[in-house]
Short mmCIF file of C-alpha atoms in Angstrom, two decimals:
data_model
loop_
_atom_site.label_atom_id
_atom_site.label_comp_id
_atom_site.label_asym_id
_atom_site.label_seq_id
_atom_site.Cartn_x
_atom_site.Cartn_y
_atom_site.Cartn_z
CA MET O 23 -1.68 26.65 -5.46
CA HIS O 24 -4.42 26.30 -8.02
CA HIS O 25 -7.89 25.95 -6.55
CA ARG O 26 -11.50 26.57 -7.36
CA TYR O 27 -13.29 27.25 -4.10
CA ALA O 28 -16.10 29.24 -2.64
CA ILE O 29 -15.36 31.08 0.59
CA ILE O 30 -16.89 29.29 3.55
CA ALA O 31 -19.06 31.11 6.02
CA ILE O 32 -17.16 32.29 9.06
CA GLY O 33 -18.83 31.79 12.41
CA ALA O 34 -18.38 33.75 15.59
CA LEU O 35 -17.51 30.81 17.80
CA ALA O 36 -13.80 31.51 18.27
CA LEU O 37 -11.55 32.15 21.21
CA SER O 38 -11.17 35.59 22.67
CA ALA O 39 -8.85 37.96 20.82
CA ALA O 40 -5.26 36.77 20.85
CA ALA O 41 -3.65 40.15 21.27
CA GLY O 42 -2.38 40.38 24.80
CA ALA O 43 -3.64 36.91 25.65
CA ALA O 44 -2.19 35.63 28.93
CA ASN O 45 -0.68 32.19 29.53
CA GLU O 46 -0.02 30.72 32.95
CA PRO O 47 1.43 27.39 34.18
CA GLU O 48 -0.98 24.72 35.37
CA ASP O 49 -0.89 21.51 37.42
CA VAL O 50 -3.81 19.05 37.48
CA SER O 51 -4.40 15.32 37.94
CA VAL O 52 -6.45 12.90 35.82
CA ASP O 53 -7.76 9.42 36.61
CA LEU O 54 -7.55 7.20 33.49
CA GLY O 55 -9.07 4.17 35.16
CA TRP O 56 -6.05 1.98 34.40
CA ASN O 57 -3.60 4.64 35.68
CA THR O 58 -3.44 8.12 37.19
CA LEU O 59 -1.71 11.10 35.60
CA GLN O 60 -0.18 14.24 37.01
CA LEU O 61 -0.25 16.91 34.30
CA HIS O 62 1.96 19.97 34.18
CA ALA O 63 1.33 22.48 31.39
CA SER O 64 4.03 25.11 31.02
CA GLN O 65 1.40 27.40 29.49
CA THR O 66 -2.39 27.45 29.53
CA LEU O 67 -4.50 30.30 28.21
CA ALA O 68 -6.33 32.21 30.95
CA GLY O 69 -10.04 31.99 30.18
CA SER O 70 -13.07 33.96 31.27
CA THR O 71 -14.02 31.09 33.62
CA PRO O 72 -11.78 28.86 35.80
CA ALA O 73 -10.20 25.92 33.93
CA GLN O 74 -11.86 26.99 30.68
CA TYR O 75 -8.83 25.94 28.63
CA SER O 76 -7.26 23.56 31.17
CA ALA O 77 -4.99 20.67 30.18
CA LYS O 78 -7.51 18.48 32.02
CA ASN O 79 -9.86 19.09 29.08
CA LEU O 80 -7.66 16.76 27.02
CA PHE O 81 -9.22 13.83 28.88
CA ASP O 82 -12.78 15.21 29.00
CA ALA O 83 -15.25 13.53 26.64
CA SER O 84 -16.89 16.81 25.66
CA PRO O 85 -15.83 17.98 22.15
CA ALA O 86 -16.47 21.56 23.28
CA LYS O 87 -13.43 21.42 25.60
CA ALA O 88 -9.74 21.69 24.70
CA TRP O 89 -6.35 22.57 26.13
CA VAL O 90 -5.34 25.94 24.72
CA PHE O 91 -2.33 28.22 24.99
CA HIS O 92 -1.49 31.42 23.15
CA GLY O 93 1.35 31.04 20.67
CA GLU O 94 3.62 33.98 19.91
CA GLN O 95 4.96 33.67 16.36
CA THR O 96 8.60 34.57 15.83
CA SER O 97 7.59 36.54 12.72
CA ARG O 98 4.54 37.15 10.59
CA GLU O 99 5.56 34.51 8.05
CA SER O 100 6.88 31.92 10.52
CA GLU O 101 5.24 28.77 11.83
CA GLN O 102 7.75 28.66 14.69
CA ILE O 103 6.63 30.14 18.00
CA ALA O 104 8.79 32.08 20.43
CA ASN O 105 7.15 30.39 23.42
CA PRO O 106 7.17 26.60 22.83
CA ALA O 107 4.73 24.90 25.18
CA THR O 108 5.48 21.70 27.08
CA LEU O 109 2.94 19.28 28.52
CA THR O 110 4.44 16.88 31.07
CA LEU O 111 2.52 13.71 31.95
CA THR O 112 3.73 11.69 34.95
CA LEU O 113 2.18 8.25 35.45
CA ALA O 114 1.52 6.96 38.96
CA LYS O 115 2.49 3.50 37.71
CA PRO O 116 5.06 3.21 34.88
CA SER O 117 3.43 1.79 31.77
CA PRO O 118 4.59 0.12 28.51
CA LEU O 119 2.93 2.68 26.25
CA PHE O 120 2.92 2.01 22.51
CA ALA O 121 1.23 5.15 21.15
CA ILE O 122 -0.31 8.53 21.82
CA ALA O 123 -3.53 9.53 20.07
CA LEU O 124 -3.87 13.30 19.65
CA THR O 125 -6.78 15.29 18.24
CA PRO O 126 -5.41 18.64 17.02
CA GLY O 127 -7.28 21.91 16.96
CA TYR O 128 -10.34 23.23 18.76
CA ALA O 129 -13.10 20.78 17.76
CA LYS O 130 -15.96 22.66 19.42
CA SER O 131 -17.24 23.75 16.00
CA ALA O 132 -16.10 24.22 12.41
CA ALA O 133 -15.56 27.91 13.21
CA THR O 134 -13.34 27.32 16.25
CA GLN O 135 -11.32 24.76 14.31
CA PHE O 136 -10.86 27.12 11.36
CA GLN O 137 -10.14 30.32 13.28
CA ASN O 138 -7.69 28.92 15.85
CA ALA O 139 -4.24 27.38 15.50
CA SER O 140 -3.23 23.71 15.66
CA PRO O 141 0.13 22.14 16.57
CA LYS O 142 2.34 21.43 13.57
CA SER O 143 5.45 20.06 15.29
CA VAL O 144 5.17 17.81 18.35
CA THR O 145 8.28 16.38 20.01
CA ILE O 146 7.66 13.48 22.40
CA SER O 147 10.23 12.59 25.07
CA LEU O 148 9.93 9.38 27.11
CA TYR O 149 11.51 8.85 30.55
CA ARG O 150 12.11 5.83 32.76
CA ALA O 151 11.50 6.09 36.49
CA HIS O 152 14.14 8.08 38.40
CA GLU O 153 15.96 9.18 35.20
CA ASP O 154 16.45 12.78 34.12
CA LYS O 155 17.36 12.07 30.50
CA PRO O 156 14.83 10.67 28.02
CA PHE O 157 15.49 7.22 26.61
CA GLU O 158 13.54 8.17 23.46
CA MET O 159 12.79 11.43 21.66
CA ARG O 160 10.64 11.60 18.53
CA ARG O 161 9.48 14.59 16.53
CA PHE O 162 6.22 14.31 14.61
CA ALA O 163 5.12 16.74 11.92
CA LEU O 164 1.34 17.08 11.63
CA SER O 165 -0.17 17.75 8.20
CA TYR O 166 -3.17 19.94 7.44
CA HIS O 167 -5.21 20.39 4.31
CA ALA O 168 -5.24 24.00 3.09
CA ARG O 169 -7.00 26.08 0.51
CA GLU O 170 -6.79 29.52 -1.04
CA TYR O 171 -8.96 32.38 0.19
CA SER O 172 -9.62 35.96 -0.76
CA LEU O 173 -7.69 38.11 1.70
CA PRO O 174 -10.06 41.11 1.44
CA GLN O 175 -13.02 38.80 2.13
CA LEU O 176 -11.38 37.33 5.22
CA GLN O 177 -10.41 40.78 6.46
CA ARG O 178 -14.02 41.91 6.14
CA ASP O 179 -15.35 38.80 7.90
CA LEU O 180 -12.69 38.39 10.60
CA GLU O 181 -11.07 41.85 10.94
CA THR O 182 -7.80 40.19 12.02
CA VAL O 183 -6.19 37.54 9.81
CA ALA O 184 -3.54 35.25 11.35
CA PHE O 185 -2.71 33.09 8.30
CA THR O 186 0.97 33.65 7.56
CA ASN O 187 1.48 33.18 3.82
CA GLN O 188 -0.30 36.21 2.42
CA SER O 189 0.42 37.60 -1.03
CA ASP O 190 -1.48 40.21 -3.01
CA ASP O 191 -5.21 39.56 -2.56
CA LYS O 192 -4.88 35.84 -1.95
CA ILE O 193 -4.12 33.91 1.21
CA THR O 194 -3.44 30.23 1.86
CA GLY O 195 -4.37 28.57 5.11
CA LYS O 196 -5.92 25.49 6.65
CA SER O 197 -9.36 24.59 5.38
CA ASP O 198 -12.45 23.02 6.91
CA ASN O 199 -11.48 19.65 5.40
CA ALA O 200 -12.20 16.58 7.57
CA LEU O 201 -8.48 15.79 7.55
CA ASN O 202 -7.80 18.74 9.86
CA THR O 203 -10.00 17.42 12.68
CA ALA O 204 -8.91 13.77 12.44
CA GLU O 205 -7.23 12.07 15.40
CA ARG O 206 -3.50 11.40 14.91
CA LEU O 207 -1.85 8.20 16.14
CA LEU O 208 1.82 8.70 17.09
CA LEU O 209 3.68 5.41 17.54
CA ILE O 210 6.30 5.36 20.31
CA ASN O 211 8.35 3.01 22.50
CA ALA O 212 8.75 0.08 20.11
CA GLY O 213 10.73 -1.84 22.72
CA GLY O 214 7.92 -1.83 25.29
CA THR O 215 9.90 -0.02 28.02
CA GLU O 216 8.02 0.97 31.17
CA VAL O 217 7.40 4.72 30.75
CA ALA O 218 7.19 6.77 33.94
CA LYS O 219 6.96 10.21 32.38
CA LEU O 220 6.48 11.73 28.95
CA GLU O 221 6.72 15.26 27.61
CA LEU O 222 5.01 16.77 24.58
CA LYS O 223 6.67 19.91 23.26
CA ILE O 224 4.93 22.11 20.67
CA SER O 225 7.35 24.39 18.84
CA ALA O 226 5.58 25.11 15.55
CA ILE O 227 1.94 25.77 14.72
CA GLU O 228 -0.51 25.87 11.85
CA PRO O 229 -2.05 29.33 12.43
CA GLY O 230 -5.78 29.71 12.45
CA ALA O 231 -7.58 32.15 10.20
CA LYS O 232 -7.90 34.70 13.00
CA PHE O 233 -5.86 33.59 16.05
CA THR O 234 -2.58 31.96 17.00
CA ASP O 235 -4.16 30.46 20.12
CA VAL O 236 -3.07 26.81 19.85
CA ALA O 237 -5.53 24.05 20.74
CA ILE O 238 -5.41 20.30 21.25
CA SER O 239 -8.87 18.86 21.80
CA LYS O 240 -8.13 15.38 23.08
CA LEU O 241 -5.25 13.12 24.10
CA ARG O 242 -5.18 9.36 24.68
CA LEU O 243 -2.33 7.30 26.13
CA LEU O 244 -2.36 3.77 24.69
CA ASP O 245 -0.91 1.04 26.89
CA ARG O 246 0.20 -2.40 25.68
CA GLN O 247 -1.65 -4.17 28.46
CA ALA O 248 -4.79 -2.07 28.81
CA GLY O 249 -5.09 -1.70 25.03
CA GLN O 250 -3.93 -5.11 23.84
CA ASN O 251 -7.30 -5.86 22.22
CA SER O 252 -7.69 -2.44 20.62
CA ALA O 253 -7.70 -1.72 16.89
CA GLU O 254 -4.84 0.73 17.45
CA PHE O 255 -2.67 -2.04 18.94
CA ARG O 256 -3.48 -4.38 16.05
CA LEU O 257 -2.47 -1.64 13.62
CA ALA O 258 0.80 -0.95 15.46
CA ARG O 259 1.57 -4.68 15.50
CA PHE O 260 0.86 -4.98 11.76
CA ILE O 261 3.28 -2.14 11.03
CA ALA O 262 6.00 -3.66 13.19
CA ARG O 263 5.62 -7.28 12.05
CA ASP O 264 3.97 -7.44 8.63
CA LEU O 265 4.64 -4.15 6.86
CA GLU O 266 7.80 -5.10 4.96
CA LYS O 267 6.20 -8.23 3.49
CA ALA O 268 3.09 -6.26 2.51
CA ALA O 269 5.24 -3.53 0.95
CA ARG O 270 7.15 -6.06 -1.17
CA GLN O 271 3.87 -7.44 -2.50
CA LEU O 272 2.61 -3.93 -3.16
CA ALA O 273 5.79 -2.93 -5.00
CA ALA O 274 5.19 -5.64 -7.58
CA SER O 275 1.85 -4.16 -8.65
CA PRO O 276 1.91 -1.63 -11.55
CA ARG O 277 0.48 1.85 -10.98
CA CYS O 278 0.11 4.93 -13.12
CA LEU O 279 -0.54 8.62 -12.39
CA VAL O 280 -2.95 10.04 -14.96
CA TYR O 281 -4.12 13.57 -15.73
CA THR O 282 -5.82 15.36 -18.64
CA GLU O 283 -5.85 18.85 -20.10
CA GLN O 284 -9.32 19.29 -18.63
CA ASN O 285 -8.37 18.05 -15.14
CA ALA O 286 -4.74 18.72 -14.36
CA TRP O 287 -4.80 17.18 -10.88
CA PRO O 288 -3.34 13.64 -11.05
CA LEU O 289 -5.29 10.47 -10.39
CA LEU O 290 -3.52 7.31 -9.19
CA SER O 291 -4.75 4.21 -11.01
CA ASP O 292 -3.89 0.59 -10.23
CA ARG O 293 -2.71 -0.34 -13.71
CA ALA O 294 0.37 0.02 -15.85
CA CYS O 295 0.86 3.12 -17.99
CA THR O 296 0.28 2.78 -21.73
CA GLY O 297 1.38 4.87 -24.69
CA PRO O 298 4.88 6.20 -25.46
CA ALA O 299 7.77 6.23 -23.03
CA ALA O 300 7.93 9.05 -20.50
CA GLN O 301 10.16 12.00 -21.36
CA LEU O 302 12.08 13.42 -18.40
CA GLN O 303 13.87 16.74 -18.28
CA GLN O 304 15.50 18.43 -15.30
CA GLY O 305 14.73 22.13 -15.06
CA GLN O 306 14.29 25.20 -12.90
CA ALA O 307 10.56 25.65 -12.78
CA ASP O 308 9.23 26.82 -9.44
CA GLN O 309 11.21 29.57 -7.75
CA GLY O 310 14.50 27.94 -8.56
CA LEU O 311 13.63 24.42 -7.39
CA ASP O 312 14.80 21.47 -9.44
CA ASP O 313 11.68 19.97 -10.96
CA VAL O 314 11.14 16.85 -13.00
CA ILE O 315 9.07 17.65 -16.07
CA LEU O 316 7.15 14.74 -17.49
CA ALA O 317 5.14 14.38 -20.69
CA ARG O 318 3.66 11.05 -21.74
CA LYS O 319 0.40 11.25 -23.67
CA ASP O 320 -1.51 8.16 -24.68
CA ALA O 321 -2.86 8.75 -28.18
CA ALA O 322 -5.85 6.47 -27.65
CA SER O 323 -7.15 7.98 -24.39
CA ARG O 324 -5.49 11.42 -24.80
CA LYS O 325 -4.45 11.20 -21.15
CA TYR O 326 -1.05 12.17 -19.81
CA GLN O 327 0.58 9.40 -17.81
CA VAL O 328 3.46 9.10 -15.35
CA PRO O 329 4.64 5.72 -14.00
CA PHE O 330 4.26 5.61 -10.23
CA ALA O 331 7.86 4.42 -9.81
CA VAL O 332 9.15 7.52 -11.63
CA ALA O 333 7.33 9.77 -9.14
CA LEU O 334 8.69 8.03 -6.02
CA ARG O 335 10.82 10.06 -3.63
CA ASP O 336 14.38 8.78 -3.53
CA ALA O 337 13.99 7.89 0.15
CA GLN O 338 11.09 5.58 -0.69
CA ALA O 339 12.61 3.94 -3.77
CA SER O 340 15.07 1.14 -4.33
CA GLY O 341 16.94 0.43 -7.55
CA ALA O 342 17.70 3.00 -10.24
CA GLY O 343 16.43 4.18 -13.60
CA GLY O 344 13.73 1.93 -14.99
CA ASN O 345 14.17 -0.52 -12.11
CA ARG O 346 12.93 1.84 -9.38
CA ARG O 347 10.57 0.15 -6.92
CA LEU O 348 8.74 1.11 -3.78
CA ARG O 349 10.74 0.77 -0.54
CA LEU O 350 8.89 1.02 2.76
CA SER O 351 9.97 -0.03 6.27
CA PRO O 352 8.31 -0.01 9.71
CA ALA O 353 10.70 2.76 10.79
CA ASP O 354 9.55 4.91 7.84
CA VAL O 355 5.91 4.63 8.91
CA ALA O 356 6.51 4.85 12.68
CA GLY O 357 8.38 8.13 12.21
CA ASN O 358 5.24 9.82 10.84
CA GLU O 359 1.75 10.51 12.08
CA LEU O 360 -1.08 8.10 11.30
CA ILE O 361 -4.30 9.95 10.54
CA LEU O 362 -7.20 7.93 11.90
CA GLY O 363 -10.67 7.51 10.51
CA LYS O 364 -13.47 4.95 10.26
CA ASN O 365 -14.64 2.94 7.26
CA ALA O 366 -18.29 2.41 6.35
CA GLY O 367 -18.47 -0.41 8.91
CA GLY O 368 -17.12 1.74 11.73
CA GLN O 369 -13.73 0.00 11.76
CA LEU O 370 -10.49 1.90 12.33
CA GLN O 371 -8.45 2.81 9.25
CA ALA O 372 -5.36 4.98 8.95
CA LEU O 373 -3.65 7.20 6.44
CA SER O 374 0.09 7.69 6.91
CA GLY O 375 1.65 11.14 6.98
CA LEU O 376 4.57 9.69 5.00
CA ALA O 377 4.76 11.00 1.42
CA LEU O 378 5.80 8.23 -0.98
CA THR O 379 5.99 10.48 -4.04
CA GLN O 380 7.20 13.96 -4.76
CA ALA O 381 4.49 16.63 -4.83
CA PHE O 382 2.72 16.28 -8.17
CA LEU O 383 1.52 19.68 -9.38
CA ALA O 384 0.14 20.04 -12.86
CA ASN O 385 0.83 23.17 -14.89
CA ARG O 386 -2.53 24.49 -16.08
CA ALA O 387 -1.27 27.70 -17.64
CA ASP O 388 1.34 27.00 -20.30
CA GLY O 389 -0.69 24.66 -22.48
CA TYR O 390 2.21 22.28 -23.06
CA GLY O 391 0.65 19.39 -21.17
CA LYS O 392 3.43 19.15 -18.59
CA ALA O 393 3.31 18.22 -14.94
CA TYR O 394 5.87 19.05 -12.28
CA LEU O 395 7.11 16.71 -9.58
CA GLN O 396 8.32 19.16 -6.96
CA PRO O 397 10.82 18.08 -4.28
CA GLN O 398 9.28 20.07 -1.45
CA GLY O 399 7.47 19.03 1.68
CA SER O 400 4.69 21.55 2.14
CA PRO O 401 1.63 19.99 3.81
CA TYR O 402 -0.44 22.41 1.73
CA PHE O 403 -0.05 19.92 -1.11
CA PHE O 404 -1.19 16.98 1.00
CA PHE O 405 -3.38 15.48 -1.71
CA ALA O 406 -0.70 15.88 -4.36
CA TYR O 407 1.24 13.01 -2.75
CA ALA O 408 0.70 9.27 -2.66
CA ARG O 409 0.68 7.88 0.89
CA PRO O 410 0.45 4.49 2.62
CA GLN O 411 -3.05 3.58 3.72
CA PHE O 412 -4.02 0.89 6.24
CA THR O 413 -7.47 -0.64 5.99
CA PRO O 414 -8.95 -3.43 8.12
CA ASP O 415 -9.43 -6.94 6.77
CA LYS O 416 -10.24 -10.35 8.23
CA ASP O 417 -6.63 -10.95 9.28
CA GLY O 418 -6.08 -7.51 10.82
CA TYR O 419 -4.90 -4.85 8.36
CA GLN O 420 -3.81 -4.56 4.76
CA LEU O 421 -1.55 -2.02 3.09
CA SER O 422 -2.54 0.00 0.05
CA ILE O 423 -1.61 3.33 -1.55
CA TYR O 424 -3.87 6.35 -1.19
CA GLY O 425 -4.11 9.10 -3.80
CA PRO O 426 -3.48 11.38 -5.44
CA ALA O 427 -7.23 11.39 -5.88
CA GLY O 428 -7.64 13.56 -8.96
CA ARG O 429 -8.70 16.75 -7.20
CA GLN O 430 -6.99 18.92 -4.62
CA GLU O 431 -10.09 19.24 -2.43
CA ALA O 432 -10.49 15.47 -1.99
CA GLN O 433 -11.45 14.42 1.51
CA TRP O 434 -10.39 11.36 3.40
CA ALA O 435 -13.58 10.38 5.20
CA THR O 436 -13.60 10.41 8.99
CA LYS O 437 -16.48 9.61 11.29
#
């Protein structure tokens, strides 16, 4: 990764040291008002006070409270944990749920969020009453914005460093970007089946800077009846009913990815590319990966340009060659997280976790004015992808394309 960052100040508001941390099973009940839950956590971190990290905290309004368990990594470099945790939620009255809203990480402070781990893989299983096998299972990958740090600096500030991908004197790990604390909407149960029980299984984590204690701050169950007037339900309905029409309209609009020698991070513009035709060459550029190398410089503006359709992932494109167009279905979007935020008017908006384009990484070093489209899925390059964005309008929601935004440290505003 290529970044220009200053090291953020590290606070002392983190969980107790992870080494030797003890987990224990837990059973609690929660009154939702419209339903009652029985919660069973296979693992909850033992705190210094009773129920300090209880699963019941998921439904407590206080941002200082979270459900926490200690994750044991399978290896120093692995995101997988040897002790996957399962949270089982049994409803007193079966409910036609349509989504789960999950706030990852420990949101008590910027320091607790940064120093502690967050779930990276969440598998949701849905059960009907009196059935032992789930009628639906969905795995959601959660994305986090990352940045590069000085390993010696972190070691001095934190003593213990839990980030996994360390090399030389540099280390890459999740940042304090607003994206990392945003609530995630996970769409489920498209058929409206009455759900009696659901399980959330966490098998992979985004390590914190110092600990592998895994935190989820809040959880909301969204019901079709209780939440029929909610913004979340309107968004889910738009995706199910209107997305394909909106995507066809969007595909007809020209777009161009632009970068310069002075700013190698791409910027997505809503206009057609100008200048000479793009030159494409397949090559082995990044650790043996097949990369697409593009060079298209407009003599008038001296900007390098890449047609948006050229950068599309194969899974999100229809047609071939110069006829490639955006392809987007409700199933594509529903299979990925929706990162929630608020616009200036306080209305709900969402950014999809679905990457429409390959990761666009500009080569700053060789001086040849090339950019690489890398076929890899690392969330560390979150802002190097274009993604679907849903913004409110008078009729409900509209679809647009977000980013890349011209700089790796771009934030998607949340309030």
